[in-house]
mmCIF file of C-alpha atoms and ligand atoms in Angstrom:
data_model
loop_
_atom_site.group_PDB
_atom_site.id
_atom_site.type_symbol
_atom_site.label_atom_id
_atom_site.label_comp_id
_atom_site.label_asym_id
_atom_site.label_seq_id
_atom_site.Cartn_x
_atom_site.Cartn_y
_atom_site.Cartn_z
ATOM 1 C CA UNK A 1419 -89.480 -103.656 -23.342
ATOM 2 C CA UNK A 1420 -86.490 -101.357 -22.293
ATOM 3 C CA UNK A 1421 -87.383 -99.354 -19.738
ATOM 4 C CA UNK A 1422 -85.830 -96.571 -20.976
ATOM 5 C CA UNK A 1423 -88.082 -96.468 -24.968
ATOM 6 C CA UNK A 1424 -90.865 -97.611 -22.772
ATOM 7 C CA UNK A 1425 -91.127 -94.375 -20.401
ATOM 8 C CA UNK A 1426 -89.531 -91.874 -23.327
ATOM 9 C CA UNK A 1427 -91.815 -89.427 -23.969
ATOM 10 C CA UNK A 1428 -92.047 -88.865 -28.209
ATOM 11 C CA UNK A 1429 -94.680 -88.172 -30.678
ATOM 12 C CA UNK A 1430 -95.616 -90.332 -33.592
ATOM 13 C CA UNK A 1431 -96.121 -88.759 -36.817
ATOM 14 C CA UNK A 1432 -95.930 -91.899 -39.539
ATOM 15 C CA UNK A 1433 -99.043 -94.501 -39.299
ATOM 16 C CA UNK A 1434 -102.088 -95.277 -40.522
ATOM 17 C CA UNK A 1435 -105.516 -95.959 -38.650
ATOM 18 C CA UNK A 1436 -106.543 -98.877 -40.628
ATOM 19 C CA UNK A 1437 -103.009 -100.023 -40.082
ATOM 20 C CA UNK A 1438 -103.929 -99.972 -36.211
ATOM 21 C CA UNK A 1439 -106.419 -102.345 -36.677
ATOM 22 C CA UNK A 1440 -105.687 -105.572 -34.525
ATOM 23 C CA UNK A 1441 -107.107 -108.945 -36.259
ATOM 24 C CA UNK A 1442 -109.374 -109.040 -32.980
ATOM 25 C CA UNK A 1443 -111.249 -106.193 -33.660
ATOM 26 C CA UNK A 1444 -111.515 -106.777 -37.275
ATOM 27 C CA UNK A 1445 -113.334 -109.750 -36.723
ATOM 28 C CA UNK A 1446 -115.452 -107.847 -34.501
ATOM 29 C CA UNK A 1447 -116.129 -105.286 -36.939
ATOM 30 C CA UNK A 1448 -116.547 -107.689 -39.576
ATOM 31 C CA UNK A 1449 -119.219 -109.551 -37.608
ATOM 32 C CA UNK A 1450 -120.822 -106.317 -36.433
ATOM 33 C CA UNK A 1451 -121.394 -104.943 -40.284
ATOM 34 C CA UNK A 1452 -122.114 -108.288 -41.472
ATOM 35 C CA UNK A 1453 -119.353 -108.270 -43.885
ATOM 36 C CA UNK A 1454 -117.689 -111.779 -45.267
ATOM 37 C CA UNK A 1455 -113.948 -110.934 -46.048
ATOM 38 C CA UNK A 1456 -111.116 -113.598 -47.305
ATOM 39 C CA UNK A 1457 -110.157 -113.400 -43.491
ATOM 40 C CA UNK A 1458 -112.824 -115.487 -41.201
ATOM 41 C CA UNK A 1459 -110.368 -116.164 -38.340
ATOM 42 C CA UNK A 1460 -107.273 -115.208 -37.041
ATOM 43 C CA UNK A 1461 -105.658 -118.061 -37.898
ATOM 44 C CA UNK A 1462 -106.746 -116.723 -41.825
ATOM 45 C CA UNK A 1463 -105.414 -113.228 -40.606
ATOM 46 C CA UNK A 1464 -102.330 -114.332 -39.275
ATOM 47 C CA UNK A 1465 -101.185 -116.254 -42.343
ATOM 48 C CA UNK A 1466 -102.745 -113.370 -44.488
ATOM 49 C CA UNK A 1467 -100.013 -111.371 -42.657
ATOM 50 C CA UNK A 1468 -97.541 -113.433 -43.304
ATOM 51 C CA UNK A 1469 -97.759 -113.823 -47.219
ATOM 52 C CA UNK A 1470 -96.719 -109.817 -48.451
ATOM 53 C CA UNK A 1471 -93.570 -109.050 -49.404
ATOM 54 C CA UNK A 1472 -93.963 -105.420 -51.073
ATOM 55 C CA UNK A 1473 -95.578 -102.596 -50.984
ATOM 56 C CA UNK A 1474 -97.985 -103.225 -53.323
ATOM 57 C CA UNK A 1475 -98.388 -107.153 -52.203
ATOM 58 C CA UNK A 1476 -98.969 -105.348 -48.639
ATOM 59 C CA UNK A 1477 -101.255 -102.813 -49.614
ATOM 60 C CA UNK A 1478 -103.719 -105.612 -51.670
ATOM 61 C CA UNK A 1479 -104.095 -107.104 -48.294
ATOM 62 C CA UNK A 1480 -104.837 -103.673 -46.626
ATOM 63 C CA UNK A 1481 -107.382 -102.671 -48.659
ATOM 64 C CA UNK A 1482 -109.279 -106.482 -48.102
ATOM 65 C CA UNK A 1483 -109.021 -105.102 -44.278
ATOM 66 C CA UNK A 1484 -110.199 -101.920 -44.207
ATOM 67 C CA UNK A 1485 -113.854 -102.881 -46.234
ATOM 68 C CA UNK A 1486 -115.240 -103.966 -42.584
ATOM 69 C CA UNK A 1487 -114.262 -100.225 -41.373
ATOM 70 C CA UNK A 1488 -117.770 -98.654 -41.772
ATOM 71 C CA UNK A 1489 -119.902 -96.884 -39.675
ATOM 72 C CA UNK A 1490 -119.042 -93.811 -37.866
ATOM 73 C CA UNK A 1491 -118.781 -96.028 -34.583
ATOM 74 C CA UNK A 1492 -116.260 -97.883 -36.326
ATOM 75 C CA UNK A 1493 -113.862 -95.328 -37.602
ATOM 76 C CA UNK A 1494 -114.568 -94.159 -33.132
ATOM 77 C CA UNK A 1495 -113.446 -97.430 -32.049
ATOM 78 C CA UNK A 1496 -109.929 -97.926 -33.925
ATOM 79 C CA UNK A 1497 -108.930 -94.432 -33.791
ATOM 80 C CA UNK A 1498 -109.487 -94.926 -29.588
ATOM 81 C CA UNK A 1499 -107.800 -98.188 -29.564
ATOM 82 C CA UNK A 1500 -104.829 -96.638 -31.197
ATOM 83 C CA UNK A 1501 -104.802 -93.712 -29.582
ATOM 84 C CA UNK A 1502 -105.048 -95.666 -25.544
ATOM 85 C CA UNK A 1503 -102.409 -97.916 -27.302
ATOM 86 C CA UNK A 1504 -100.015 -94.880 -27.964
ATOM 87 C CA UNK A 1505 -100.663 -93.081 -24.235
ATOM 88 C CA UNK A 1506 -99.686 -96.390 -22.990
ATOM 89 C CA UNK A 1507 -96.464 -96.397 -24.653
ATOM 90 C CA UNK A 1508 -95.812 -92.783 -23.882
ATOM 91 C CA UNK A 1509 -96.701 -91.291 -27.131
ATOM 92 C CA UNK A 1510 -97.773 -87.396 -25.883
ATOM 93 C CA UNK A 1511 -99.125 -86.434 -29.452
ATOM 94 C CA UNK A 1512 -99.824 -88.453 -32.635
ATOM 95 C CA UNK A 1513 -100.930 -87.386 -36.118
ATOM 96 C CA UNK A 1514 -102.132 -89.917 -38.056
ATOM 97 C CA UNK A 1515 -103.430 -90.870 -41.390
ATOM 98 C CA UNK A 1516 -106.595 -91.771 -42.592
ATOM 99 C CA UNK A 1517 -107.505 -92.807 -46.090
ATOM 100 C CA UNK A 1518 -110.980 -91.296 -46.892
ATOM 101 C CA UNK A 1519 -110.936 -91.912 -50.327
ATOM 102 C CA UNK A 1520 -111.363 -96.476 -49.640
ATOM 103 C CA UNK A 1521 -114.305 -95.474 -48.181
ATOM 104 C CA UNK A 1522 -115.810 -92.537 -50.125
ATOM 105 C CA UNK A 1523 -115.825 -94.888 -53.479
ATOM 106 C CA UNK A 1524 -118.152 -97.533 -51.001
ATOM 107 C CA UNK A 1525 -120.305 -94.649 -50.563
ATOM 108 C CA UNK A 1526 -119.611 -93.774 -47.103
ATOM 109 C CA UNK A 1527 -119.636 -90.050 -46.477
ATOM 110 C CA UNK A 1528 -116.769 -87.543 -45.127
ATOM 111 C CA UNK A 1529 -118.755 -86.629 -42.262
ATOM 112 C CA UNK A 1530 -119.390 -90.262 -40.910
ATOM 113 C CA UNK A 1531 -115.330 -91.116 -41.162
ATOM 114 C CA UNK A 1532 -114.482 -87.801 -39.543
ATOM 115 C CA UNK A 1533 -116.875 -87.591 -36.695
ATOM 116 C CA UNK A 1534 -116.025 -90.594 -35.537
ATOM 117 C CA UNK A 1535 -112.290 -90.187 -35.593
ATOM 118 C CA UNK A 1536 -112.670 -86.455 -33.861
ATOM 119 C CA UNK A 1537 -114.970 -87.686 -31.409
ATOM 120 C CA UNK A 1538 -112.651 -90.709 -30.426
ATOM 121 C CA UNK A 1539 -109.377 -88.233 -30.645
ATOM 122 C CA UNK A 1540 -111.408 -85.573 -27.610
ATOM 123 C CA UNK A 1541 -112.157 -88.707 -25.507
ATOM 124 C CA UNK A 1542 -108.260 -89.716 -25.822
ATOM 125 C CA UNK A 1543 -107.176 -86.767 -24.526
ATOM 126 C CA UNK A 1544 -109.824 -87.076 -21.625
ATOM 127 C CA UNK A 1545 -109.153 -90.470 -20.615
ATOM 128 C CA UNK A 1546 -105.671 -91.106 -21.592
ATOM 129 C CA UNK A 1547 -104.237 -87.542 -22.073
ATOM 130 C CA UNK A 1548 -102.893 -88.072 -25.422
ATOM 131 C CA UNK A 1549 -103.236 -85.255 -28.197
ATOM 132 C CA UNK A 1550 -103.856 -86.086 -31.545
ATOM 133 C CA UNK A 1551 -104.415 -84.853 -34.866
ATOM 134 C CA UNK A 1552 -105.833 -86.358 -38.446
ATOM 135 C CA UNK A 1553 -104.177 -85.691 -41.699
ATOM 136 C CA UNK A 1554 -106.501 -86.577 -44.383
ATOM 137 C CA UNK A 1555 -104.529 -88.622 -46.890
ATOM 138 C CA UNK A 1556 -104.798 -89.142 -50.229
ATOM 139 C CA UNK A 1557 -104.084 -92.298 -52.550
ATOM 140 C CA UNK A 1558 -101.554 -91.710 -55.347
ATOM 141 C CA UNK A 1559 -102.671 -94.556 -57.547
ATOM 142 C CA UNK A 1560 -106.159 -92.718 -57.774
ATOM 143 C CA UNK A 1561 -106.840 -89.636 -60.039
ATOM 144 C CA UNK A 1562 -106.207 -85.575 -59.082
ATOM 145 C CA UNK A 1563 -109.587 -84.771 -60.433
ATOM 146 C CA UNK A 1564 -111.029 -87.342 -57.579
ATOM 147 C CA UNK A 1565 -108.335 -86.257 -54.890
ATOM 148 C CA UNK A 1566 -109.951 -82.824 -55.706
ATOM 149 C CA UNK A 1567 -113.344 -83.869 -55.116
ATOM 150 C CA UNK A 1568 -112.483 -85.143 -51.704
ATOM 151 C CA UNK A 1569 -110.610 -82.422 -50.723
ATOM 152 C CA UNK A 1570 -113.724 -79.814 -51.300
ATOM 153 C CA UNK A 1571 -115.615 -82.691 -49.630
ATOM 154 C CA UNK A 1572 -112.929 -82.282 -46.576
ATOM 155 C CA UNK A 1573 -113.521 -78.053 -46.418
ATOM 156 C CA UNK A 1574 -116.414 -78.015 -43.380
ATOM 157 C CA UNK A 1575 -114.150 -80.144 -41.525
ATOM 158 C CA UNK A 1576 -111.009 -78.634 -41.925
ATOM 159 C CA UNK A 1577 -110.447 -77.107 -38.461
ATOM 160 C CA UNK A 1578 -110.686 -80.852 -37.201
ATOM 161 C CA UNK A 1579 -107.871 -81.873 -39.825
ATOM 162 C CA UNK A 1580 -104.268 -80.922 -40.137
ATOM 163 C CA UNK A 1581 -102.634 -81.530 -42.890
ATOM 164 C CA UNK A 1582 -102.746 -83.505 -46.195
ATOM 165 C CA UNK A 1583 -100.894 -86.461 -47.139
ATOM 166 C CA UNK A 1584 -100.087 -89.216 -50.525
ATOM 167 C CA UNK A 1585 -99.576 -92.497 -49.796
ATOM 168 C CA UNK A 1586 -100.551 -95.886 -51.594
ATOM 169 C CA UNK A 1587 -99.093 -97.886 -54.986
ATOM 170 C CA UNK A 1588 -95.641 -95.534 -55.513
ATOM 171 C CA UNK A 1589 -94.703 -96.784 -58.278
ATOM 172 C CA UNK A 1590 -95.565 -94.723 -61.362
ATOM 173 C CA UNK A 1591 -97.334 -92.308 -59.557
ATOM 174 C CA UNK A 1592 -95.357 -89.389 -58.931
ATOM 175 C CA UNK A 1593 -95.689 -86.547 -56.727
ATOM 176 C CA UNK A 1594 -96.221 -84.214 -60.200
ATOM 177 C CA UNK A 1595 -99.234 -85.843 -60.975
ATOM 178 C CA UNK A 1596 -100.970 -83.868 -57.533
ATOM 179 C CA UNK A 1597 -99.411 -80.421 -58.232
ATOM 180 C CA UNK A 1598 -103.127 -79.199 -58.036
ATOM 181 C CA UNK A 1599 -104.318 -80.631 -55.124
ATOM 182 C CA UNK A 1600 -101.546 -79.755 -53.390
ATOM 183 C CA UNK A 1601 -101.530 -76.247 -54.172
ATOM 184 C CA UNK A 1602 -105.533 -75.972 -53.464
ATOM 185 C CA UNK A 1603 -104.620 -78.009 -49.529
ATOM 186 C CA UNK A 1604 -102.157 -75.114 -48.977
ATOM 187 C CA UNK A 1605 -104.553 -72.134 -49.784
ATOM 188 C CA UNK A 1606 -106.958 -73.598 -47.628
ATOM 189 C CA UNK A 1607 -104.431 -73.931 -44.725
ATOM 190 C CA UNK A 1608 -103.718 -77.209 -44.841
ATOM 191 C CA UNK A 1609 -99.989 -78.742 -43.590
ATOM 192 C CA UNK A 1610 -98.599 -81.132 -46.381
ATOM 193 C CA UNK A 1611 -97.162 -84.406 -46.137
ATOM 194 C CA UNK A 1612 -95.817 -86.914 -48.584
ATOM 195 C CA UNK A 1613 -95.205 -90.209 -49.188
ATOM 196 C CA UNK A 1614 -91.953 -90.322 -51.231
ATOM 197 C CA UNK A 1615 -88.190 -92.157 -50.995
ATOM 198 C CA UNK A 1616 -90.126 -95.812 -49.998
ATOM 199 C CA UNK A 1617 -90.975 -97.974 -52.970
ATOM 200 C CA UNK A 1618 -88.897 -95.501 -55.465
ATOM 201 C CA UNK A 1619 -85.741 -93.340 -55.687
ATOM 202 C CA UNK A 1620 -84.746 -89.575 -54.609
ATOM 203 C CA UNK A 1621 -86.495 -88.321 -57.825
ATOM 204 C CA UNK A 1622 -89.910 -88.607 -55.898
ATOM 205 C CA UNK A 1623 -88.660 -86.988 -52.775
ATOM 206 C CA UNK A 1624 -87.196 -84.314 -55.079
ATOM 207 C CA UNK A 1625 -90.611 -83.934 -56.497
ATOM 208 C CA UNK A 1626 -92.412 -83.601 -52.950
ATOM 209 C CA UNK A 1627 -89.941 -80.906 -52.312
ATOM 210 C CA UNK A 1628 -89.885 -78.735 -55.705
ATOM 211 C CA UNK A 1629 -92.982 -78.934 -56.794
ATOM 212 C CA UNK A 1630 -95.319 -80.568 -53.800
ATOM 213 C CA UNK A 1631 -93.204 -78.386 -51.351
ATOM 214 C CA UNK A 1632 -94.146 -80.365 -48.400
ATOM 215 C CA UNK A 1633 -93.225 -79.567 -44.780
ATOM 216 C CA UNK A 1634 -92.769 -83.507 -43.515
ATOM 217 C CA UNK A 1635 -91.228 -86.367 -46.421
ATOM 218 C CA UNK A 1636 -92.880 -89.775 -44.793
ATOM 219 C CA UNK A 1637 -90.139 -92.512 -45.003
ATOM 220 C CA UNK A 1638 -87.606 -90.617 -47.559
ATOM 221 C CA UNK A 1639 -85.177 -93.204 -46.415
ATOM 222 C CA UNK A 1640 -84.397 -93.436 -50.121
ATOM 223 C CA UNK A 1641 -82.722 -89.801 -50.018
ATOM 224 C CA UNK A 1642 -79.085 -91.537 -49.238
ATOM 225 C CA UNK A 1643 -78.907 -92.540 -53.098
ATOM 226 C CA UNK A 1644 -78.429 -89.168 -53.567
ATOM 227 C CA UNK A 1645 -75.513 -86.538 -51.971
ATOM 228 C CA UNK A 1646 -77.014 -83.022 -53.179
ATOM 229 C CA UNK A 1647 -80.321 -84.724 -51.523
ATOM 230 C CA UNK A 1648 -78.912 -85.532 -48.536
ATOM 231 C CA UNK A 1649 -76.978 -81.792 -48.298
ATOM 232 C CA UNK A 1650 -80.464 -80.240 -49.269
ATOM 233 C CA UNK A 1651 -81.892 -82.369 -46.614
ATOM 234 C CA UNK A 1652 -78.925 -81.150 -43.719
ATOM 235 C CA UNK A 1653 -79.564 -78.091 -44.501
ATOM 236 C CA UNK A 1654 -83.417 -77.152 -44.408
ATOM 237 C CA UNK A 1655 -83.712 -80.093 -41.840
ATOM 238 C CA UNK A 1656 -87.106 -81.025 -43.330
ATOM 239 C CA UNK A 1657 -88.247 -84.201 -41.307
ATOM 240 C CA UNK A 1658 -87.981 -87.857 -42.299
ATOM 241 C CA UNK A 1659 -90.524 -90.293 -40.701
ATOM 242 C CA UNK A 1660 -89.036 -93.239 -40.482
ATOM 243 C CA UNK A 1661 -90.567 -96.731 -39.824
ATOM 244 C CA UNK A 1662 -87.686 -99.699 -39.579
ATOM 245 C CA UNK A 1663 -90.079 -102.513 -39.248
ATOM 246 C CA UNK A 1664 -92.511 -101.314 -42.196
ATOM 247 C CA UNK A 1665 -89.732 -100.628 -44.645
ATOM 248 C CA UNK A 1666 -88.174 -104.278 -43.356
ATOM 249 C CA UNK A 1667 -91.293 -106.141 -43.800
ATOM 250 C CA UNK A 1668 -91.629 -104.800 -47.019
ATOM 251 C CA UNK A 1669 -88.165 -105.263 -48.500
ATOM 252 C CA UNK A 1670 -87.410 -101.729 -49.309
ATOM 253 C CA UNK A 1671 -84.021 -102.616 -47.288
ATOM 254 C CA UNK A 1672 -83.380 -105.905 -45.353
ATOM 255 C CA UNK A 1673 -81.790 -105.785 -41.788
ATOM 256 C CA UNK A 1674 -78.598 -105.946 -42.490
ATOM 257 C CA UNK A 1675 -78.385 -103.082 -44.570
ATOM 258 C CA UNK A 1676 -80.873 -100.882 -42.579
ATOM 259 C CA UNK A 1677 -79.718 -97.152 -42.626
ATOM 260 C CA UNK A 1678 -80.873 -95.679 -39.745
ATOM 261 C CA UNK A 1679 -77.655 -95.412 -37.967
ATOM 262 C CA UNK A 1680 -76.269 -93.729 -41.157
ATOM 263 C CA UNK A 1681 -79.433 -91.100 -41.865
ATOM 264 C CA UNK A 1682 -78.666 -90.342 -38.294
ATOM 265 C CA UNK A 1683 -74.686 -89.758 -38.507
ATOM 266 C CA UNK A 1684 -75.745 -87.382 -41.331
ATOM 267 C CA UNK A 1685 -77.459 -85.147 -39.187
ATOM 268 C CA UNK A 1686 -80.975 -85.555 -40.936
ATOM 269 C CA UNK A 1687 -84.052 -84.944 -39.446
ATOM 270 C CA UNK A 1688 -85.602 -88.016 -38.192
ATOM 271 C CA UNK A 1689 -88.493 -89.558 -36.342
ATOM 272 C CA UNK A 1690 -89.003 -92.998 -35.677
ATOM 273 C CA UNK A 1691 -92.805 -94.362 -36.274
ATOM 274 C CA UNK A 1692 -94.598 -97.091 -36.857
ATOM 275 C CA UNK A 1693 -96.750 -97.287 -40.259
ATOM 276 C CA UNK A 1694 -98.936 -100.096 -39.752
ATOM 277 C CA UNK A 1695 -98.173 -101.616 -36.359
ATOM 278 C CA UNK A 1696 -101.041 -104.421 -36.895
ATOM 279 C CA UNK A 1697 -99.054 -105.707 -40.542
ATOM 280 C CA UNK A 1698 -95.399 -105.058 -39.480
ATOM 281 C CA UNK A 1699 -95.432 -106.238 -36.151
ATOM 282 C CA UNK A 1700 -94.681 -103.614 -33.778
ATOM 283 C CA UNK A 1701 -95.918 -100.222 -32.716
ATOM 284 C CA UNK A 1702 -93.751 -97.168 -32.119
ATOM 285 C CA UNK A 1703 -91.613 -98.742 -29.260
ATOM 286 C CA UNK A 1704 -90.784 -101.495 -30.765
ATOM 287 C CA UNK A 1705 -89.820 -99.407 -33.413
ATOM 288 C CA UNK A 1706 -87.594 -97.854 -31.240
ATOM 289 C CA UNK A 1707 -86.316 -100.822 -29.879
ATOM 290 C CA UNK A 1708 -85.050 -101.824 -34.009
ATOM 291 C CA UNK A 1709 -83.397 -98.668 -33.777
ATOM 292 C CA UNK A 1710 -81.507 -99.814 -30.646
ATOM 293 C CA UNK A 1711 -80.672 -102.843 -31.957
ATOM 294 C CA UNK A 1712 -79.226 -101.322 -34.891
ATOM 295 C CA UNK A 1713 -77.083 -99.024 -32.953
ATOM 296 C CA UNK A 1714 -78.708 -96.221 -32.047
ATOM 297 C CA UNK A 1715 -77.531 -94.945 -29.121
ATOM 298 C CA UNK A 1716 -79.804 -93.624 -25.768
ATOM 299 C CA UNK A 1717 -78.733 -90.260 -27.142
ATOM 300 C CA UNK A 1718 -79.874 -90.602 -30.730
ATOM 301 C CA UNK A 1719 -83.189 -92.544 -30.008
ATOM 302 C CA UNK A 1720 -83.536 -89.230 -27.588
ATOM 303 C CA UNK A 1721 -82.544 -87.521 -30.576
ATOM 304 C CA UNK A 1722 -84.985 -88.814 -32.319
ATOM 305 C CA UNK A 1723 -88.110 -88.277 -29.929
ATOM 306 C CA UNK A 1724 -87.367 -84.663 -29.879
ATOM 307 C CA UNK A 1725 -87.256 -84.460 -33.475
ATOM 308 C CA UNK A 1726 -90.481 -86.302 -33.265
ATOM 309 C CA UNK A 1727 -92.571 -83.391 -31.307
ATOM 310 C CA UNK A 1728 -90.089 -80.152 -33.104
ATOM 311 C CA UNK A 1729 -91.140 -81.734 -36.499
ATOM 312 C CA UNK A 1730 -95.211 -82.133 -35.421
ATOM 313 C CA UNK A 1731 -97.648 -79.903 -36.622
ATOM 314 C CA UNK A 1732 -98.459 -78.946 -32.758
ATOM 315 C CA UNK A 1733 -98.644 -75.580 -31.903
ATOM 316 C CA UNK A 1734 -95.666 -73.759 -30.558
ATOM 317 C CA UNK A 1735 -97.073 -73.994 -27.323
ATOM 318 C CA UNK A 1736 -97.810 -77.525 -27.208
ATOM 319 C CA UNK A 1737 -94.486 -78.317 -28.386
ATOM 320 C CA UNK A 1738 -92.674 -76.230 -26.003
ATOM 321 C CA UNK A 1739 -95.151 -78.324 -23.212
ATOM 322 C CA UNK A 1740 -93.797 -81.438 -24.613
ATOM 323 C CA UNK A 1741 -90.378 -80.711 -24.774
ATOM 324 C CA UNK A 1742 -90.233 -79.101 -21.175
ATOM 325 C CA UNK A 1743 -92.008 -83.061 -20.449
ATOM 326 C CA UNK A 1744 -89.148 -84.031 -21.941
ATOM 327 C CA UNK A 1745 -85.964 -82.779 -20.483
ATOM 328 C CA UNK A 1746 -87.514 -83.594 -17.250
ATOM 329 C CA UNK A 1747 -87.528 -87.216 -17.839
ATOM 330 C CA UNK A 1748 -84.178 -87.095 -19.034
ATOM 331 C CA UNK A 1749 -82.937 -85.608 -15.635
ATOM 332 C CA UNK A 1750 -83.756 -88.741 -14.271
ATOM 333 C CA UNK A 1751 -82.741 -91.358 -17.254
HETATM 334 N N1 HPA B 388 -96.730 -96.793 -47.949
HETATM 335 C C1 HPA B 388 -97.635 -96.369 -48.814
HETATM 336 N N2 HPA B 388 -98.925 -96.430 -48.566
HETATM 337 C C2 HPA B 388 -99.343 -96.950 -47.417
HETATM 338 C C3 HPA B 388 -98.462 -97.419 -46.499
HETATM 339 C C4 HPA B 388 -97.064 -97.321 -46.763
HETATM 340 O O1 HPA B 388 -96.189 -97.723 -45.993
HETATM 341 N N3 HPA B 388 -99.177 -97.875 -45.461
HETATM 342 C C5 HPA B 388 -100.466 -97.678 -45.756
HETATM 343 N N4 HPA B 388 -100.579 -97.118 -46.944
HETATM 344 ZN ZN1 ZN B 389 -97.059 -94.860 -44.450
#
């Protein structure tokens, strides 16, 4: 890897904890719970990995993954493997999502899946120094009235959590159909995220806007269909997350039309992440390293790592820390 991504300090704010999880330690988890999956080797996972070509041929194999995530000591041992992943590629602060809801219909409680992933995220910052920060996300394809439940379910926790977020099947689920839930996340102090400008057009990421009225879009690198987008975008500088390698994998563009270089020229707000580094084949610095091969100058990708930490949901402090880590690096790169 390029010295220069390597050593780069950044924050990742686009990927999801089961999408951390490395066929090794699936197996292990699998074997540990006693759970029989389609996947009984990593030869099995490897070609499993190889056979999506969508998001919603992607996401059936996702879900098959995450049923051997179950214990509290589980949801502890990804969320530190990620985590001592990220410190090692100089990730200072992540916020990540995790999918309560998979779990919650298996009967696994809210407090098992968050104690584990808070106690993990303070023995992180011990042993590796990272930060991090869970946004409790919720899955589109799956009724308000339930997204509700799990939100009030979410309430004695909510100091550990910081923000909410949609992701799953896009297609024919639209940001309207969580006007409620996102209303109810902001009175009770919740950050809000979205999921919108991936599998569909600008109308969802004009939905998350007017009517979700989220403070991050995740991907939104859909919002170039669409000038009085794009100006709206230039102009509030609400954050993109991008992820290259997911939205390659997954056909939303192929690699020769890739627009990164272009959301970039138009002055957007963007952030360069990973998704689901285990699926897609790379975690955030190999990311950046797309990004580079697509053009990106050293300026933009550091462009792009201080939009990453300005566009967190880290306190002003912490973000001032980060950036201050920053420019020093960059007196000697
Ligand atoms: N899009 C939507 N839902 C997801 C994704 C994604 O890229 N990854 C995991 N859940
Ligand atoms: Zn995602």
């Amino acid at each position: 890897m390029n010295t220069f991504i390597a050593t780069l300090p950044k924050a990742e704010l686009h990927v999801h904890l089961i999408g951390t999880l490395e066929p090794r330690l699936f197996l292990k988890l699998a074997k540990r719970n006693n759970i029989q999956t389609a996947y009984s080797t990593l030869e099995n996972i490897k070609s499993a990995l190889q056979k999506f070509d969508s998001l919603d041929s992607f996401l059936d194999v996702y879900y098959q993954v995450a049923q051997v995530v179950q214990t509290e000591q589980d949801f502890y041992d990804i969320t530190l493997a990620y985590l001592k992943k990220a410190a090692k590629q100089r990730v200072l602060h992540a916020e990540f999502f995790f999918e309560a809801q998979t779990y919650m219909q298996w009967g696994i409680t809210f407090e098992t899946i968050i104690t584990g992933i808070t106690d993990a995220i303070k023995d992180a910052y011990k042993k590796y120094g990272i930060s991090a920060m869970p946004i409790l996300c919720f899955l589109r394809n799956l009724s308000e009235e339930y997204a509700l439940e799990v939100l009030k379910a979410s309430l004695p926790f909510k100091d550990d959590i910081v923000a909410i977020g949609l992701a799953s099947h896009e297609k024919d689920n639209p940001p309207s159909k969580f006007v409620g839930l996102f209303t109810q996340a902001k009175k009770h102090g919740y950050k809000l995220c979205a999921h919108a400008g991936e599998d569909v057009g600008p109308d969802y990421i004009w939905q998350a806007i007017k009517l979700l009225h989220v403070d991050r879009i995740d991907h939104g690198v859909r919002c170039l269909e669409d000038k009085d987008l794009v100006a709206y975008l230039q102009k509030t500088y609400l954050p993109l997350t991008v992820c290259p390698l997911s939205n390659m994998r997954l056909n939303i563009f192929n690699k020769k039309n890739y627009p990164i270089l272009q959301l970039m020229n138009e002055d957007l707000n963007i952030s360069i992440n990973s998704d689901d580094p285990a699926f897609f084949g790379g975690y955030i610095n190999e990311n950046y390293a797309e990004a580079h091969k697509m053009d990106l100058s050293r300026d933009q990708l550091v462009q792009c790592a201080r939009n990453s930490i300005n566009s967190s949901f880290a306190s002003l402090e912490q973000k001032e820390r980060m950036i201050h880590k920053l420019e020093k690096w960059l007196q000697y790169h």
